Amino acid sequence: MTEDFTEVNERYTLPEAIREAQRCLHCKVPSCKKGCPINNDIPDWIAELAKGNFGNAMAIINERSNLPAVCGRVCGHERQCEGNCVLAKKGQHINIGRLERFVADFDSDADLTHEAIPQKNRGRVAVIGSGPAGLTIAGDLSRQGFAVEIFEMEPEPGGVLMYGIPEYRLPKEVVRREIKKIENLGVIFHLNTTIGENITVDDLFAKGFDAVFMGTGTGVPNRLDIPGINHPAVRQAIRFLRRVSLFESGWMSRDEVIVGNGDIVFVIGCGNTAIDAARTALRMGSKEVNVIYHRTVDNMNALRSEYEEAVKEGVNFFWNTSLVSIQAQDSERIKDVTLNIDGEDKVLPADHVVMAIGSAPAARIISSTEGIEVDDRGYVLTRDNPYGMSSRKGVFAGGDVTNRPATVVHAMRDAKLVAEGIARYVDAVKLMESINGEKINN
Ligand code: SF4
């Protein structure tokens, strides 16, 4: 399967989608909706889809989600809407994720729905980072009449959607399409722009922004303190996945991805990022990929469906196993790894170790901005009123940088609340300015 990143899950045909939608019972108290972190009106849009009213279905989804084609593909449906569907008890839950994906793709292909660009007269908001949290804030606030500009350090927007989730799960063209819709709401994107380096938060306020949102995620990987961990052939999963994305988009050469043809790879950790890294390493031509996890299959953070796909593709899993040490062949290559399997040490040959044990926020913005408090691990501290505001007036934070959400849709749910907090804050500031007749400085 070398370098075949074709999307794994197939899309419904139109008759299949309508038939699936017609199975929905349109429950009076829909448990699927309760299971959805952003409270999507699932039975309502499924009912429209069942009647063939695609535009209406899309309009209902758009009321709660800025990224339906993304959510339809990468949300943890088995733990959320589908897991809560009343038909799940009989093992026949409605395939809500695939239906959402169908509606979003059908809408884009047919160019069906066009949202009006709202008047931008409520204030200016700068959004740092264009992952799911930043895009949600931008979409929600733009629809409510705020002028929003996004500042992104990478050459393309999308954050983890573009550089973290592999192509076979979430094609880049789908992410680009969703971002285009947000751009069509009047949101301005500044790419290759790193806040804290090219420009600071204070510069943004000096340019006239009323509020700043930090949705910068977690870019600094956690580290294990074991012998050999600093060898150059030990990779970080988030950086490996980013390199593969840059290679696929033509921004990086194949050689720079490094992991690949004929290699034996050990991935440490068992969340969704670990599974993504393992399946990607296979696609880059690795001969053997092993996932090492210190607990059991029932304790892993990864979605069961992702794990099952990885097993089908040939990834090996070592449970109750921890990495003890990494032995080098020379300054460039690893020779082998020592694992502790069920209490016994074992040495196995290895070419690469890929660490996927979580990450923490980078300090770039905090160190260049006065007054933003963080906890002892570097996560930004925020308050509940207005929701998401940091200790610095007018600076809000959400997504992974606050350590609240764990998945794309949870980042979106949190961001929707922060968007409400920002709107309330900016409205209050504008009111005070109109009463006092002068601009309030943040
Ligand atoms: Fe339809 Fe299942 Fe939701 Fe009931 S719980 S409305 S059957 S998707």
PDB file of N, CA and C in Angstrom, residues 225-278:
ATOM      1  N   ASP A 225      11.318   9.921  29.809  1.00  0.00           N
ATOM      2  CA  ASP A 225      12.688  10.025  30.300  1.00  0.00           C
ATOM      3  C   ASP A 225      13.307   8.618  30.351  1.00  0.00           C
ATOM      4  N   ILE A 226      13.787   8.142  29.186  1.00  0.00           N
ATOM      5  CA  ILE A 226      14.402   6.800  29.138  1.00  0.00           C
ATOM      6  C   ILE A 226      15.707   6.873  28.339  1.00  0.00           C
ATOM      7  N   PRO A 227      16.629   5.920  28.524  1.00  0.00           N
ATOM      8  CA  PRO A 227      17.878   5.948  27.752  1.00  0.00           C
ATOM      9  C   PRO A 227      17.608   5.880  26.243  1.00  0.00           C
ATOM     10  N   GLY A 228      18.289   6.729  25.490  1.00  0.00           N
ATOM     11  CA  GLY A 228      18.209   6.703  24.022  1.00  0.00           C
ATOM     12  C   GLY A 228      17.116   7.581  23.433  1.00  0.00           C
ATOM     13  N   ILE A 229      16.306   8.212  24.288  1.00  0.00           N
ATOM     14  CA  ILE A 229      15.132   8.951  23.784  1.00  0.00           C
ATOM     15  C   ILE A 229      15.525  10.154  22.912  1.00  0.00           C
ATOM     16  N   ASN A 230      16.750  10.666  23.105  1.00  0.00           N
ATOM     17  CA  ASN A 230      17.154  11.841  22.331  1.00  0.00           C
ATOM     18  C   ASN A 230      17.827  11.507  20.998  1.00  0.00           C
ATOM     19  N   HIS A 231      17.851  10.221  20.638  1.00  0.00           N
ATOM     20  CA  HIS A 231      18.453   9.844  19.347  1.00  0.00           C
ATOM     21  C   HIS A 231      17.648  10.503  18.215  1.00  0.00           C
ATOM     22  N   PRO A 232      18.361  10.986  17.165  1.00  0.00           N
ATOM     23  CA  PRO A 232      17.637  11.687  16.083  1.00  0.00           C
ATOM     24  C   PRO A 232      16.613  10.824  15.357  1.00  0.00           C
ATOM     25  N   ALA A 233      16.725   9.492  15.414  1.00  0.00           N
ATOM     26  CA  ALA A 233      15.729   8.659  14.719  1.00  0.00           C
ATOM     27  C   ALA A 233      14.471   8.430  15.563  1.00  0.00           C
ATOM     28  N   VAL A 234      14.421   9.064  16.737  1.00  0.00           N
ATOM     29  CA  VAL A 234      13.162   9.039  17.509  1.00  0.00           C
ATOM     30  C   VAL A 234      12.334  10.225  17.021  1.00  0.00           C
ATOM     31  N   ARG A 235      11.156   9.940  16.470  1.00  0.00           N
ATOM     32  CA  ARG A 235      10.315  10.990  15.868  1.00  0.00           C
ATOM     33  C   ARG A 235       9.124  11.284  16.767  1.00  0.00           C
ATOM     34  N   GLN A 236       8.556  12.459  16.601  1.00  0.00           N
ATOM     35  CA  GLN A 236       7.316  12.814  17.283  1.00  0.00           C
ATOM     36  C   GLN A 236       6.163  12.607  16.302  1.00  0.00           C
ATOM     37  N   ALA A 237       5.102  11.932  16.743  1.00  0.00           N
ATOM     38  CA  ALA A 237       4.002  11.598  15.836  1.00  0.00           C
ATOM     39  C   ALA A 237       3.417  12.841  15.162  1.00  0.00           C
ATOM     40  N   ILE A 238       3.200  13.923  15.944  1.00  0.00           N
ATOM     41  CA  ILE A 238       2.558  15.102  15.326  1.00  0.00           C
ATOM     42  C   ILE A 238       3.462  15.715  14.256  1.00  0.00           C
ATOM     43  N   ARG A 239       4.796  15.612  14.465  1.00  0.00           N
ATOM     44  CA  ARG A 239       5.716  16.180  13.460  1.00  0.00           C
ATOM     45  C   ARG A 239       5.823  15.254  12.248  1.00  0.00           C
ATOM     46  N   PHE A 240       5.791  13.944  12.504  1.00  0.00           N
ATOM     47  CA  PHE A 240       5.828  12.972  11.406  1.00  0.00           C
ATOM     48  C   PHE A 240       4.592  13.155  10.509  1.00  0.00           C
ATOM     49  N   LEU A 241       3.405  13.262  11.139  1.00  0.00           N
ATOM     50  CA  LEU A 241       2.173  13.422  10.364  1.00  0.00           C
ATOM     51  C   LEU A 241       2.189  14.743   9.589  1.00  0.00           C
ATOM     52  N   ARG A 242       2.748  15.783  10.219  1.00  0.00           N
ATOM     53  CA  ARG A 242       2.832  17.083   9.543  1.00  0.00           C
ATOM     54  C   ARG A 242       3.730  16.982   8.311  1.00  0.00           C
ATOM     55  N   ARG A 243       4.862  16.290   8.452  1.00  0.00           N
ATOM     56  CA  ARG A 243       5.790  16.139   7.325  1.00  0.00           C
ATOM     57  C   ARG A 243       5.122  15.383   6.175  1.00  0.00           C
ATOM     58  N   VAL A 244       4.383  14.329   6.513  1.00  0.00           N
ATOM     59  CA  VAL A 244       3.720  13.560   5.455  1.00  0.00           C
ATOM     60  C   VAL A 244       2.692  14.455   4.750  1.00  0.00           C
ATOM     61  N   SER A 245       1.958  15.277   5.512  1.00  0.00           N
ATOM     62  CA  SER A 245       0.976  16.196   4.909  1.00  0.00           C
ATOM     63  C   SER A 245       1.673  17.193   3.992  1.00  0.00           C
ATOM     64  N   LEU A 246       2.804  17.728   4.444  1.00  0.00           N
ATOM     65  CA  LEU A 246       3.538  18.706   3.631  1.00  0.00           C
ATOM     66  C   LEU A 246       4.065  18.037   2.366  1.00  0.00           C
ATOM     67  N   PHE A 247       4.497  16.775   2.499  1.00  0.00           N
ATOM     68  CA  PHE A 247       4.970  16.020   1.334  1.00  0.00           C
ATOM     69  C   PHE A 247       3.819  15.821   0.340  1.00  0.00           C
ATOM     70  N   GLU A 248       2.646  15.427   0.878  1.00  0.00           N
ATOM     71  CA  GLU A 248       1.495  15.188  -0.010  1.00  0.00           C
ATOM     72  C   GLU A 248       1.038  16.456  -0.713  1.00  0.00           C
ATOM     73  N   SER A 249       1.199  17.608  -0.039  1.00  0.00           N
ATOM     74  CA  SER A 249       0.767  18.877  -0.638  1.00  0.00           C
ATOM     75  C   SER A 249       1.862  19.484  -1.512  1.00  0.00           C
ATOM     76  N   GLY A 250       3.019  18.791  -1.605  1.00  0.00           N
ATOM     77  CA  GLY A 250       4.086  19.278  -2.472  1.00  0.00           C
ATOM     78  C   GLY A 250       4.995  20.306  -1.825  1.00  0.00           C
ATOM     79  N   TRP A 251       4.884  20.501  -0.488  1.00  0.00           N
ATOM     80  CA  TRP A 251       5.720  21.490   0.192  1.00  0.00           C
ATOM     81  C   TRP A 251       7.030  20.875   0.680  1.00  0.00           C
ATOM     82  N   MET A 252       7.141  19.533   0.653  1.00  0.00           N
ATOM     83  CA  MET A 252       8.317  18.859   1.196  1.00  0.00           C
ATOM     84  C   MET A 252       8.652  17.664   0.297  1.00  0.00           C
ATOM     85  N   SER A 253       9.943  17.279   0.244  1.00  0.00           N
ATOM     86  CA  SER A 253      10.314  16.140  -0.604  1.00  0.00           C
ATOM     87  C   SER A 253      10.084  14.826   0.163  1.00  0.00           C
ATOM     88  N   ARG A 254      10.031  13.711  -0.587  1.00  0.00           N
ATOM     89  CA  ARG A 254       9.819  12.395   0.025  1.00  0.00           C
ATOM     90  C   ARG A 254      10.926  12.080   1.035  1.00  0.00           C
ATOM     91  N   ASP A 255      12.178  12.465   0.696  1.00  0.00           N
ATOM     92  CA  ASP A 255      13.314  12.171   1.575  1.00  0.00           C
ATOM     93  C   ASP A 255      13.152  12.813   2.953  1.00  0.00           C
ATOM     94  N   GLU A 256      12.510  13.971   2.995  1.00  0.00           N
ATOM     95  CA  GLU A 256      12.386  14.691   4.267  1.00  0.00           C
ATOM     96  C   GLU A 256      11.377  14.035   5.214  1.00  0.00           C
ATOM     97  N   VAL A 257      10.565  13.117   4.688  1.00  0.00           N
ATOM     98  CA  VAL A 257       9.599  12.418   5.566  1.00  0.00           C
ATOM     99  C   VAL A 257      10.338  11.384   6.420  1.00  0.00           C
ATOM    100  N   ILE A 258      11.415  10.843   5.884  1.00  0.00           N
ATOM    101  CA  ILE A 258      12.360   9.946   6.550  1.00  0.00           C
ATOM    102  C   ILE A 258      11.797   8.535   6.798  1.00  0.00           C
ATOM    103  N   VAL A 259      10.737   8.415   7.609  1.00  0.00           N
ATOM    104  CA  VAL A 259      10.183   7.073   7.887  1.00  0.00           C
ATOM    105  C   VAL A 259       9.681   6.487   6.576  1.00  0.00           C
ATOM    106  N   GLY A 260       9.988   5.218   6.321  1.00  0.00           N
ATOM    107  CA  GLY A 260       9.463   4.695   5.061  1.00  0.00           C
ATOM    108  C   GLY A 260       9.933   3.330   4.677  1.00  0.00           C
ATOM    109  N   ASN A 261      10.273   3.213   3.405  1.00  0.00           N
ATOM    110  CA  ASN A 261      10.448   1.930   2.721  1.00  0.00           C
ATOM    111  C   ASN A 261      11.241   0.872   3.493  1.00  0.00           C
ATOM    112  N   GLY A 262      10.570  -0.202   3.841  1.00  0.00           N
ATOM    113  CA  GLY A 262      11.241  -1.352   4.443  1.00  0.00           C
ATOM    114  C   GLY A 262      11.588  -1.195   5.914  1.00  0.00           C
ATOM    115  N   ASP A 263      11.180  -0.114   6.543  1.00  0.00           N
ATOM    116  CA  ASP A 263      11.557   0.141   7.943  1.00  0.00           C
ATOM    117  C   ASP A 263      10.705  -0.653   8.942  1.00  0.00           C
ATOM    118  N   ILE A 264      11.309  -0.874  10.117  1.00  0.00           N
ATOM    119  CA  ILE A 264      10.544  -1.420  11.251  1.00  0.00           C
ATOM    120  C   ILE A 264      10.284  -0.241  12.193  1.00  0.00           C
ATOM    121  N   VAL A 265       9.007   0.009  12.467  1.00  0.00           N
ATOM    122  CA  VAL A 265       8.638   1.215  13.220  1.00  0.00           C
ATOM    123  C   VAL A 265       7.916   0.821  14.507  1.00  0.00           C
ATOM    124  N   PHE A 266       8.260   1.484  15.600  1.00  0.00           N
ATOM    125  CA  PHE A 266       7.540   1.312  16.866  1.00  0.00           C
ATOM    126  C   PHE A 266       6.861   2.631  17.206  1.00  0.00           C
ATOM    127  N   VAL A 267       5.541   2.592  17.375  1.00  0.00           N
ATOM    128  CA  VAL A 267       4.782   3.786  17.755  1.00  0.00           C
ATOM    129  C   VAL A 267       4.431   3.635  19.236  1.00  0.00           C
ATOM    130  N   ILE A 268       4.759   4.651  20.029  1.00  0.00           N
ATOM    131  CA  ILE A 268       4.531   4.554  21.472  1.00  0.00           C
ATOM    132  C   ILE A 268       3.290   5.366  21.844  1.00  0.00           C
ATOM    133  N   GLY A 269       2.294   4.707  22.458  1.00  0.00           N
ATOM    134  CA  GLY A 269       1.035   5.361  22.815  1.00  0.00           C
ATOM    135  C   GLY A 269      -0.104   4.732  22.037  1.00  0.00           C
ATOM    136  N   CYS A 270      -1.362   4.953  22.490  1.00  0.00           N
ATOM    137  CA  CYS A 270      -2.483   4.335  21.762  1.00  0.00           C
ATOM    138  C   CYS A 270      -3.712   5.226  21.724  1.00  0.00           C
ATOM    139  N   GLY A 271      -3.496   6.507  21.428  1.00  0.00           N
ATOM    140  CA  GLY A 271      -4.622   7.398  21.130  1.00  0.00           C
ATOM    141  C   GLY A 271      -4.822   7.437  19.621  1.00  0.00           C
ATOM    142  N   ASN A 272      -5.722   8.311  19.169  1.00  0.00           N
ATOM    143  CA  ASN A 272      -5.985   8.388  17.723  1.00  0.00           C
ATOM    144  C   ASN A 272      -4.752   8.845  16.941  1.00  0.00           C
ATOM    145  N   THR A 273      -3.920   9.718  17.562  1.00  0.00           N
ATOM    146  CA  THR A 273      -2.711  10.172  16.863  1.00  0.00           C
ATOM    147  C   THR A 273      -1.747   9.006  16.655  1.00  0.00           C
ATOM    148  N   ALA A 274      -1.650   8.133  17.649  1.00  0.00           N
ATOM    149  CA  ALA A 274      -0.774   6.963  17.519  1.00  0.00           C
ATOM    150  C   ALA A 274      -1.252   6.070  16.372  1.00  0.00           C
ATOM    151  N   ILE A 275      -2.563   5.840  16.317  1.00  0.00           N
ATOM    152  CA  ILE A 275      -3.097   4.979  15.244  1.00  0.00           C
ATOM    153  C   ILE A 275      -2.878   5.655  13.885  1.00  0.00           C
ATOM    154  N   ASP A 276      -3.110   6.978  13.832  1.00  0.00           N
ATOM    155  CA  ASP A 276      -2.859   7.711  12.577  1.00  0.00           C
ATOM    156  C   ASP A 276      -1.406   7.553  12.153  1.00  0.00           C
ATOM    157  N   ALA A 277      -0.482   7.681  13.116  1.00  0.00           N
ATOM    158  CA  ALA A 277       0.952   7.580  12.796  1.00  0.00           C
ATOM    159  C   ALA A 277       1.282   6.171  12.313  1.00  0.00           C
ATOM    160  N   ALA A 278       0.714   5.154  12.961  1.00  0.00           N
ATOM    161  CA  ALA A 278       1.006   3.767  12.588  1.00  0.00           C
ATOM    162  C   ALA A 278       0.496   3.464  11.174  1.00  0.00           C
TER     163      ALA A 278
END
